[in-house]
mmCIF file with all atom_site columns, C-alpha atoms in Angstrom:
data_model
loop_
_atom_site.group_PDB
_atom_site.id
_atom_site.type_symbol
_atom_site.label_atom_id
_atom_site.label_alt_id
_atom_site.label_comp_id
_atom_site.label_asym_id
_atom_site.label_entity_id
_atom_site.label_seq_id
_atom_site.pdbx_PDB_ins_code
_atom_site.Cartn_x
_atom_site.Cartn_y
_atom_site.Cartn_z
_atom_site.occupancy
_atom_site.B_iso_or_equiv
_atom_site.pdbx_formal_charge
_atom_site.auth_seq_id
_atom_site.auth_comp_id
_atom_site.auth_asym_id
_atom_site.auth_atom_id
_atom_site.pdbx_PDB_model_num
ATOM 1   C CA . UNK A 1 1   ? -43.276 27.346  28.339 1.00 0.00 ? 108 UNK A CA 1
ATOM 2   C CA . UNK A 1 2   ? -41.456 24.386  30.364 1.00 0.00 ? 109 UNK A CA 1
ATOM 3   C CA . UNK A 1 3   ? -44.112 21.836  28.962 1.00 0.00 ? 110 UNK A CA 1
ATOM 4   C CA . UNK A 1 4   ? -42.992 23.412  25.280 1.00 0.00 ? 111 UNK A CA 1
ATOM 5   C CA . UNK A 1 5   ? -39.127 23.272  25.950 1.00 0.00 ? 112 UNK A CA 1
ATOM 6   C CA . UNK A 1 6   ? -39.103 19.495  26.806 1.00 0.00 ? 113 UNK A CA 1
ATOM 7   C CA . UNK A 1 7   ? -40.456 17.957  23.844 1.00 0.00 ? 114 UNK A CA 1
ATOM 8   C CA . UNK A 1 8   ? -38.471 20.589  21.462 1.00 0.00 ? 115 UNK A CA 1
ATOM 9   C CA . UNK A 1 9   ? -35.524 19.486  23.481 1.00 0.00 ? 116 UNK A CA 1
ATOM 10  C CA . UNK A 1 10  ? -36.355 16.128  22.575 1.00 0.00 ? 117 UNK A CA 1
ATOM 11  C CA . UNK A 1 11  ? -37.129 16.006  19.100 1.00 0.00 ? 118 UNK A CA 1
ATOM 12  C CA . UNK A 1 12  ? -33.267 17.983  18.987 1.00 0.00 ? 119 UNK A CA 1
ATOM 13  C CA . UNK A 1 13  ? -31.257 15.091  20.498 1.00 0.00 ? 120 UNK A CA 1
ATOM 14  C CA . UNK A 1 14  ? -33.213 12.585  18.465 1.00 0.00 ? 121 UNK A CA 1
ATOM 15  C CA . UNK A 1 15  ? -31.769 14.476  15.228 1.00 0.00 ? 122 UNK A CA 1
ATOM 16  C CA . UNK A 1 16  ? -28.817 15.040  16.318 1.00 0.00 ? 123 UNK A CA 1
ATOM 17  C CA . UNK A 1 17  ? -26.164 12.713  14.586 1.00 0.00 ? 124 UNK A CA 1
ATOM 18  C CA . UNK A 1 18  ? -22.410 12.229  15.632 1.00 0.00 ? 125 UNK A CA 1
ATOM 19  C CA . UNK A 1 19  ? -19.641 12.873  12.762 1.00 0.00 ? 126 UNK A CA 1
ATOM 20  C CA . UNK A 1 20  ? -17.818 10.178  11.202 1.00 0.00 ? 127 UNK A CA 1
ATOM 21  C CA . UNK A 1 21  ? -14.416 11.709  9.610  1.00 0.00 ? 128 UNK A CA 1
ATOM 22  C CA . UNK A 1 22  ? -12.054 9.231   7.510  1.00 0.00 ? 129 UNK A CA 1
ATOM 23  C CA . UNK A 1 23  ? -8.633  10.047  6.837  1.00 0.00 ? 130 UNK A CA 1
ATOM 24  C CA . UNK A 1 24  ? -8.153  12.595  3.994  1.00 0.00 ? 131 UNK A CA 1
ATOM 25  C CA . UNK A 1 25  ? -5.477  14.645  2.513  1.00 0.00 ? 132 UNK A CA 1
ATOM 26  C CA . UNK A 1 26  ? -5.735  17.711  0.467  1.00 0.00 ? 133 UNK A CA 1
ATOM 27  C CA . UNK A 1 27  ? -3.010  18.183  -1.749 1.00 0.00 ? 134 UNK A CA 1
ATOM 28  C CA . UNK A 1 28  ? -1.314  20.188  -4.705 1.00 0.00 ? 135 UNK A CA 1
ATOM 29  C CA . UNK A 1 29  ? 0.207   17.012  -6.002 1.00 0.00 ? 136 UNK A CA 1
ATOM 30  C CA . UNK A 1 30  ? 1.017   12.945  -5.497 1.00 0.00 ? 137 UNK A CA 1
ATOM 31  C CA . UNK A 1 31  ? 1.946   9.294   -6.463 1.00 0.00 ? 138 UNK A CA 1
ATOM 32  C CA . UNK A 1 32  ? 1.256   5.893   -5.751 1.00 0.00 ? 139 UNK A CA 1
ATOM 33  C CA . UNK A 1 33  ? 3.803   3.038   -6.997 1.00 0.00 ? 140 UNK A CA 1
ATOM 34  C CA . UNK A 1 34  ? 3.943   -0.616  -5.963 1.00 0.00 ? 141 UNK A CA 1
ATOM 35  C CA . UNK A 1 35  ? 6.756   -2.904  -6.604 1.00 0.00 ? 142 UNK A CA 1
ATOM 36  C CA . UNK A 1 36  ? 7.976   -6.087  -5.172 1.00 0.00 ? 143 UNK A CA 1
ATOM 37  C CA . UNK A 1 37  ? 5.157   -6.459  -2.256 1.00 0.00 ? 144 UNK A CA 1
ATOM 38  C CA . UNK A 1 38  ? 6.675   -2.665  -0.993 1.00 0.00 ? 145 UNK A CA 1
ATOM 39  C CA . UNK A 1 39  ? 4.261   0.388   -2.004 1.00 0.00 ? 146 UNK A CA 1
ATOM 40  C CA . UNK A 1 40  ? 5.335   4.110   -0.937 1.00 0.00 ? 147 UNK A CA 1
ATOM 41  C CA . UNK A 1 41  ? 2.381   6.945   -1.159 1.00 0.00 ? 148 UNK A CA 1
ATOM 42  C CA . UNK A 1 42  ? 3.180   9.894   -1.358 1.00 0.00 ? 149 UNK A CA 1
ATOM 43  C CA . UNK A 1 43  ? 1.940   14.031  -1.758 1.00 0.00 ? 150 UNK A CA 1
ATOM 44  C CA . UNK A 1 44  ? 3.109   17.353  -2.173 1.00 0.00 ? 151 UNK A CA 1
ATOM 45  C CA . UNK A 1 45  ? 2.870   20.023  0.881  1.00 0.00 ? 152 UNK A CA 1
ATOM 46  C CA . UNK A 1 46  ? 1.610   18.077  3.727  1.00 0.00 ? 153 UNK A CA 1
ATOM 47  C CA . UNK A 1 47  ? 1.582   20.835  6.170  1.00 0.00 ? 154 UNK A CA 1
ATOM 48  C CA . UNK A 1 48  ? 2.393   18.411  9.299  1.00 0.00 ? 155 UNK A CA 1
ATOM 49  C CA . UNK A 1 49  ? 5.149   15.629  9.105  1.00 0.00 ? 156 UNK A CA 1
ATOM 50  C CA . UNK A 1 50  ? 7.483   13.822  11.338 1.00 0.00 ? 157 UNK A CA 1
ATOM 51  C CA . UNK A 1 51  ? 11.111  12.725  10.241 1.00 0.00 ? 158 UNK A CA 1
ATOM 52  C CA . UNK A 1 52  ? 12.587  9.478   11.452 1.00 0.00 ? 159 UNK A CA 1
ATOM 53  C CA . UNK A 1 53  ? 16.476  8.572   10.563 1.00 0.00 ? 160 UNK A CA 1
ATOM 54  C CA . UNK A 1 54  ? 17.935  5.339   11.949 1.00 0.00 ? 161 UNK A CA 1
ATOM 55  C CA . UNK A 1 55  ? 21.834  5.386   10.555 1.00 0.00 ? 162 UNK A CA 1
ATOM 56  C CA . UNK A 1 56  ? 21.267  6.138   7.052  1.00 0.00 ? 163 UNK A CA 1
ATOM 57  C CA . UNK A 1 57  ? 17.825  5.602   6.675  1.00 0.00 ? 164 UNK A CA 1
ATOM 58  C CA . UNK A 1 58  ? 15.758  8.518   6.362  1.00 0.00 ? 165 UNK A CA 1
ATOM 59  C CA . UNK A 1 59  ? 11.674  8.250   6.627  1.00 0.00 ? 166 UNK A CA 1
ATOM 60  C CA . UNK A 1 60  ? 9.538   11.312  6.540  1.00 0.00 ? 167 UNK A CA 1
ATOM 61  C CA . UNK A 1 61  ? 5.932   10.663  7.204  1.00 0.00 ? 168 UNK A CA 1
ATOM 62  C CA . UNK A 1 62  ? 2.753   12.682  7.515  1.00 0.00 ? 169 UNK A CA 1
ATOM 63  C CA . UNK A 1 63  ? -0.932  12.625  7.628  1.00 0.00 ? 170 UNK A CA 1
ATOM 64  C CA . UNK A 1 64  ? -1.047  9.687   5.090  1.00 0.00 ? 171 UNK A CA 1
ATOM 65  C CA . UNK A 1 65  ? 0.100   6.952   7.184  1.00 0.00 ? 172 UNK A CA 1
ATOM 66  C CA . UNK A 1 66  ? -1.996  4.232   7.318  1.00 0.00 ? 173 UNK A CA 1
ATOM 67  C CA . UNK A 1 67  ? -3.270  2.879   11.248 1.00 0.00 ? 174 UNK A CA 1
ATOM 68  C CA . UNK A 1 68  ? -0.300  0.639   12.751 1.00 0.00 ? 175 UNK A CA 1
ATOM 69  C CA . UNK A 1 69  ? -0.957  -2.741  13.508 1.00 0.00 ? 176 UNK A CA 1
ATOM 70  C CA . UNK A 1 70  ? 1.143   -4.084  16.040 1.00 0.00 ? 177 UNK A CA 1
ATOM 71  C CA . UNK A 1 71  ? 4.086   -6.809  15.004 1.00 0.00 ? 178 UNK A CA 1
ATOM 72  C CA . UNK A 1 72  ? 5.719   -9.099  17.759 1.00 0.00 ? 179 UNK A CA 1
ATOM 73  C CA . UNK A 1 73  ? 8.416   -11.435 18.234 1.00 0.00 ? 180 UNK A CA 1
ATOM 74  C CA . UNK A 1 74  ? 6.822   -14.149 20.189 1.00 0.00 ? 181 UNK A CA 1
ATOM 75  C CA . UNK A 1 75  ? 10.053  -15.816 23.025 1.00 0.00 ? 182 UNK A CA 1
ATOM 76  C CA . UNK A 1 76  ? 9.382   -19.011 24.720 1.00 0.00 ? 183 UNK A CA 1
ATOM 77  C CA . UNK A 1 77  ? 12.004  -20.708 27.234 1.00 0.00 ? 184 UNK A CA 1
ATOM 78  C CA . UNK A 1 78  ? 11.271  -23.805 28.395 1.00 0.00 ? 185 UNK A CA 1
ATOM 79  C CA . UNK A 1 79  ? 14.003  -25.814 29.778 1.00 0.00 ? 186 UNK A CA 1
ATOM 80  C CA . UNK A 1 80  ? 17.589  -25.453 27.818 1.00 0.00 ? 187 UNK A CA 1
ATOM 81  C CA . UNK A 1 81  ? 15.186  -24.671 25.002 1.00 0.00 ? 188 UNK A CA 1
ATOM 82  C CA . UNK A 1 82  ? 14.743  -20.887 23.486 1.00 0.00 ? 189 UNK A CA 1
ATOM 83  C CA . UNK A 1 83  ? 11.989  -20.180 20.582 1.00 0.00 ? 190 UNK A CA 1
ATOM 84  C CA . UNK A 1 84  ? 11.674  -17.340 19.173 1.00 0.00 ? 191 UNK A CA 1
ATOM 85  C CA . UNK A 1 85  ? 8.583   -16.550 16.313 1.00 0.00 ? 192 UNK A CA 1
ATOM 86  C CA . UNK A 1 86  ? 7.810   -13.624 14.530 1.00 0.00 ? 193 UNK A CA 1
ATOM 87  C CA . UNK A 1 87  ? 6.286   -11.441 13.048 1.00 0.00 ? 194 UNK A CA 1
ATOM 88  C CA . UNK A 1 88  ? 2.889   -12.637 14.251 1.00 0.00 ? 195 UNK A CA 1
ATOM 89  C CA . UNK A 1 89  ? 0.764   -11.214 13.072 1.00 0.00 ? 196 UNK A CA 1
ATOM 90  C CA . UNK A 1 90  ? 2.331   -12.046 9.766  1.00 0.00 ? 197 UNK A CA 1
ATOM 91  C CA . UNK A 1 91  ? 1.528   -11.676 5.636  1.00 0.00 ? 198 UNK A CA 1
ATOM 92  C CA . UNK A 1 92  ? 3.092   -14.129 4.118  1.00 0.00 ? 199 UNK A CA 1
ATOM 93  C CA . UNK A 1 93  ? 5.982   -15.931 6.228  1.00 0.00 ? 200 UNK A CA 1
ATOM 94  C CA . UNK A 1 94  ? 6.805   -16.916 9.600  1.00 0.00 ? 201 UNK A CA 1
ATOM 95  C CA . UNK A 1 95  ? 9.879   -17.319 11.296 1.00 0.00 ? 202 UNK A CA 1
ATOM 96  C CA . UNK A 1 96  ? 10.470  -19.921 13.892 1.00 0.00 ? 203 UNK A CA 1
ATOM 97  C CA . UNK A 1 97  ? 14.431  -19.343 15.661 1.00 0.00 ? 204 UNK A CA 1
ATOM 98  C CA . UNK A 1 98  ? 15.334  -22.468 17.893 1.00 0.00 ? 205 UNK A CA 1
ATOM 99  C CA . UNK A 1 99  ? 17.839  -22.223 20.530 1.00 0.00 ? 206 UNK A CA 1
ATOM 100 C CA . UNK A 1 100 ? 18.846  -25.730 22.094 1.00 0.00 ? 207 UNK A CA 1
ATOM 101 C CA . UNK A 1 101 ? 21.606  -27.699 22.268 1.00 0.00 ? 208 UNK A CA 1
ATOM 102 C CA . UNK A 1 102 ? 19.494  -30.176 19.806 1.00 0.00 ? 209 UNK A CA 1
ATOM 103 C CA . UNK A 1 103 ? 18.271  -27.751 17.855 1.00 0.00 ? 210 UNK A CA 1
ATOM 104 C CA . UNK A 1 104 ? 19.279  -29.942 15.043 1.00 0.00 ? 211 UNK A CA 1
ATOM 105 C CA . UNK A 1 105 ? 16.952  -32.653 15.705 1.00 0.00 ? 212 UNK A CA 1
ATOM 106 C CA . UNK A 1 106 ? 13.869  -30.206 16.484 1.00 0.00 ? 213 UNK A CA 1
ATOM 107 C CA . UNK A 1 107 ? 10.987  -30.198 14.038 1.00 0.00 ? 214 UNK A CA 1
ATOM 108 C CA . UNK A 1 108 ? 8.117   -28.070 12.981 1.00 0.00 ? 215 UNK A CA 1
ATOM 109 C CA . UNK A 1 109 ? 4.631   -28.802 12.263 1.00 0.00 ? 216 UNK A CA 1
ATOM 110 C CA . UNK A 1 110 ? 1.458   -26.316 11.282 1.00 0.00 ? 217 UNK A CA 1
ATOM 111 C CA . UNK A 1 111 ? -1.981  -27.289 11.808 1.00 0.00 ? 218 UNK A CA 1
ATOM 112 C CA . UNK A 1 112 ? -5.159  -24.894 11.123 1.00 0.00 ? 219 UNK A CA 1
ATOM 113 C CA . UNK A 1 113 ? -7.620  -24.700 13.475 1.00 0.00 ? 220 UNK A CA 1
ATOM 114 C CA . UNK A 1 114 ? -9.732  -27.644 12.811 1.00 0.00 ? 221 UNK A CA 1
ATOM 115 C CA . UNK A 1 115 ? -6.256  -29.524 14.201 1.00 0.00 ? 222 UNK A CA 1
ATOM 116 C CA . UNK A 1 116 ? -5.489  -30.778 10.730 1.00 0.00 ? 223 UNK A CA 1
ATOM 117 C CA . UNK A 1 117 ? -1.786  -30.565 9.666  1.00 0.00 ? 224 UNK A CA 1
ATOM 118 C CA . UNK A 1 118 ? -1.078  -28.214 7.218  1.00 0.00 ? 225 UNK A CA 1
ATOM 119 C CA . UNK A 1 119 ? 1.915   -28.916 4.097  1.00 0.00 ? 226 UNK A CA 1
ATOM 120 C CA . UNK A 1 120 ? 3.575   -25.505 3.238  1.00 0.00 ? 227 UNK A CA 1
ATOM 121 C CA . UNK A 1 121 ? 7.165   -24.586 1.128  1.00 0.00 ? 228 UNK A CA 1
ATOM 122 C CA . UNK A 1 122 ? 9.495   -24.552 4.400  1.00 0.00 ? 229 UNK A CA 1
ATOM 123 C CA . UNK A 1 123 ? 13.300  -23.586 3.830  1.00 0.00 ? 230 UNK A CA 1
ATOM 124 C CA . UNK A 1 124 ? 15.793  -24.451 6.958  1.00 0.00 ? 231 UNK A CA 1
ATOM 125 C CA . UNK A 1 125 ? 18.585  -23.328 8.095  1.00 0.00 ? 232 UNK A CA 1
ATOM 126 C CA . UNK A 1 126 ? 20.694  -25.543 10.890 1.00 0.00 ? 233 UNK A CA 1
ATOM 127 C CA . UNK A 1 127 ? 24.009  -24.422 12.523 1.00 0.00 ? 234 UNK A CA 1
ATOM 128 C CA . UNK A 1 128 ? 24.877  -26.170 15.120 1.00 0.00 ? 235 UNK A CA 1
ATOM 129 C CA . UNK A 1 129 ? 22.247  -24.999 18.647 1.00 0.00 ? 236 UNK A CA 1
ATOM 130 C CA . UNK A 1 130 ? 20.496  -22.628 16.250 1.00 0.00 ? 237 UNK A CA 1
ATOM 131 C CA . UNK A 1 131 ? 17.937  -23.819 13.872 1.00 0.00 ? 238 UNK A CA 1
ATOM 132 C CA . UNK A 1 132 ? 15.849  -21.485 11.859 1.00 0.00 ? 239 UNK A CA 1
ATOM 133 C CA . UNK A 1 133 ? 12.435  -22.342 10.015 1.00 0.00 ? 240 UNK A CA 1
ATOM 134 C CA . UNK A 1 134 ? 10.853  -20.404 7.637  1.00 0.00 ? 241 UNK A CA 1
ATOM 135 C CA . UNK A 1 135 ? 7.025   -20.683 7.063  1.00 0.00 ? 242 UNK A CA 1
ATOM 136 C CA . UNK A 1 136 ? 5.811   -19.959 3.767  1.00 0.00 ? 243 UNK A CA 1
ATOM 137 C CA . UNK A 1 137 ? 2.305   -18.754 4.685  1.00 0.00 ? 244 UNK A CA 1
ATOM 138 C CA . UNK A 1 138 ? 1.326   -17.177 0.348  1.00 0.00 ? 245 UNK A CA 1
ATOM 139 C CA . UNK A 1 139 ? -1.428  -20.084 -0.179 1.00 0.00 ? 246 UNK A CA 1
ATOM 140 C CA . UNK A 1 140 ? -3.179  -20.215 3.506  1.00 0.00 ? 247 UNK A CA 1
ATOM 141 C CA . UNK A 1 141 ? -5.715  -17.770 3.893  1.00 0.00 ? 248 UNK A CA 1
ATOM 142 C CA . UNK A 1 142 ? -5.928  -15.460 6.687  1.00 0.00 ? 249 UNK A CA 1
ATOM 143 C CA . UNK A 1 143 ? -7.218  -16.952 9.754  1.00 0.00 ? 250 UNK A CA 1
ATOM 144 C CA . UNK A 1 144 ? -5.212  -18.480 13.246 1.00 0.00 ? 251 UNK A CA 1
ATOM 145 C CA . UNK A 1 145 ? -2.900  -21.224 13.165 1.00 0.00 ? 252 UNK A CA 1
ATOM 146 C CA . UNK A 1 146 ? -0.552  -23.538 15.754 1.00 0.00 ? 253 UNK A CA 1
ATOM 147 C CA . UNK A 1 147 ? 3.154   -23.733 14.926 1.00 0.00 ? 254 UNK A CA 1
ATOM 148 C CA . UNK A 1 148 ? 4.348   -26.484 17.087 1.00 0.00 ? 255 UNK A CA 1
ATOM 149 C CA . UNK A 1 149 ? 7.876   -27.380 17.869 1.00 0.00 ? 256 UNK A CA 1
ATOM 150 C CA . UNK A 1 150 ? 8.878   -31.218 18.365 1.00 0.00 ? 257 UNK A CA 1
ATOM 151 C CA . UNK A 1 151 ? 12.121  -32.039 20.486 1.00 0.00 ? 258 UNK A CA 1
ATOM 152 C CA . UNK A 1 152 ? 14.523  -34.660 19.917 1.00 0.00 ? 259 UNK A CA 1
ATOM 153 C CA . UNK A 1 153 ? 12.001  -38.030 21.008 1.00 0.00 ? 260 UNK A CA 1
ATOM 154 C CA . UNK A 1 154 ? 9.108   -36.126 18.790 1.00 0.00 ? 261 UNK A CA 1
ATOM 155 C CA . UNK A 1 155 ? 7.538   -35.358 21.970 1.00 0.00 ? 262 UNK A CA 1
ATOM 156 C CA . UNK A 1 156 ? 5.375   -32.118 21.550 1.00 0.00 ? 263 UNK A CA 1
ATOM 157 C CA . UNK A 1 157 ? 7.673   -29.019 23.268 1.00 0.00 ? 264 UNK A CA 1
ATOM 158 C CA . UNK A 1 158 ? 5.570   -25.815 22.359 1.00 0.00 ? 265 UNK A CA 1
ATOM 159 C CA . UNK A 1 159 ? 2.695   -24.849 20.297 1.00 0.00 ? 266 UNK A CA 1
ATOM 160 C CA . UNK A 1 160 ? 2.567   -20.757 19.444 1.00 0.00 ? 267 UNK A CA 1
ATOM 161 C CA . UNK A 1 161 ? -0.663  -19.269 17.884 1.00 0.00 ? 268 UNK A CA 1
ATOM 162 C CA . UNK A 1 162 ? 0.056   -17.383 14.908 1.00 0.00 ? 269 UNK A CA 1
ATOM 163 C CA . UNK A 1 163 ? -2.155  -15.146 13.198 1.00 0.00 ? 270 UNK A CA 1
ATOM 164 C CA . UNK A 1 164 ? -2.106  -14.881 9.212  1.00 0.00 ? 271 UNK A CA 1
ATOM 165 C CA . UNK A 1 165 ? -3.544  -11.660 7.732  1.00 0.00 ? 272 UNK A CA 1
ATOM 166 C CA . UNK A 1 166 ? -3.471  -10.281 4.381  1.00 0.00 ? 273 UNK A CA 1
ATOM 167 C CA . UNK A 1 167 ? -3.110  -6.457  3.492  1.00 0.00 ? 274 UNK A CA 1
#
């Protein structure tokens, strides 16, 4: 009988199979609308949800949610200098926030991985030890990328890795 069990036994792990479950949501009703890069999903009689409110802002979400990826604000000191970048990973724009009290002479430069500089549409904004960059990243497709930060002799001060993705 023992000589019988062990080969039965097996032959029943090798068919055994693990499950693979996707999200999925049964419901009476729903919609899907996109508009200006913003889309909101949404169904009737969820039976689990959580509500959020921050001040006036109300969000009510349930087993629809897509998985989180994680968003940072990326803070560098070095010296009298502050830089702040973010969101990384990002979609279609990057933010680079210099505190310094040159900030007005500071300049920013992208370059892909290869090291080659990269030209993008780049709006500033300069007041006085605060000077704000913004990174058009629309045309670059997703892969890594260096911002890096010159001070006021053009010397290199920082270079941040940034991460393009697209959703």
């Amino acid at each position: 009988m023992k000589k019988l069990l062990l080969p039965l036994f097996s032959l029943c792990i090798y068919y055994i199979q693990a499950q693979s479950l996707s999200p999925v949501v049964i419901a009476s009703s729903g919609n899907f609308k996109t508009t200006g890069g913003y889309s909101l999903s949404s169904t009737v009689g969820e039976p689990i949800t959580t509500t959020v409110t921050a001040g006036s802002y109300i969000l009510t979400q349930g087993f629809q949610q897509q998985k989180l990826k994680g968003v940072s604000v990326q803070s560098i000191e070095k010296g009298d200098m502050d830089i702040k970048v973010y969101p990384n990973p990002a979609v279609d724009e990057v933010t680079v926030l210099i505190f310094a009290p040159n900030a007005s002479s500071t300049q920013v430069k992208l370059f892909d991985l290869l090291g080659r500089e990269l030209t993008v549409p780049m709006s500033i904004l300069n007041e006085g030890t605060q000077k704000q960059f913004s990174l058009n990243l629309n045309q670059l497709s997703a892969s890594m990328y260096f911002i890096t930060v010159y001070d006021t002799q053009s010397r290199i001060t920082q270079s941040i890795k940034i991460q393009k993705i697209i959703f």
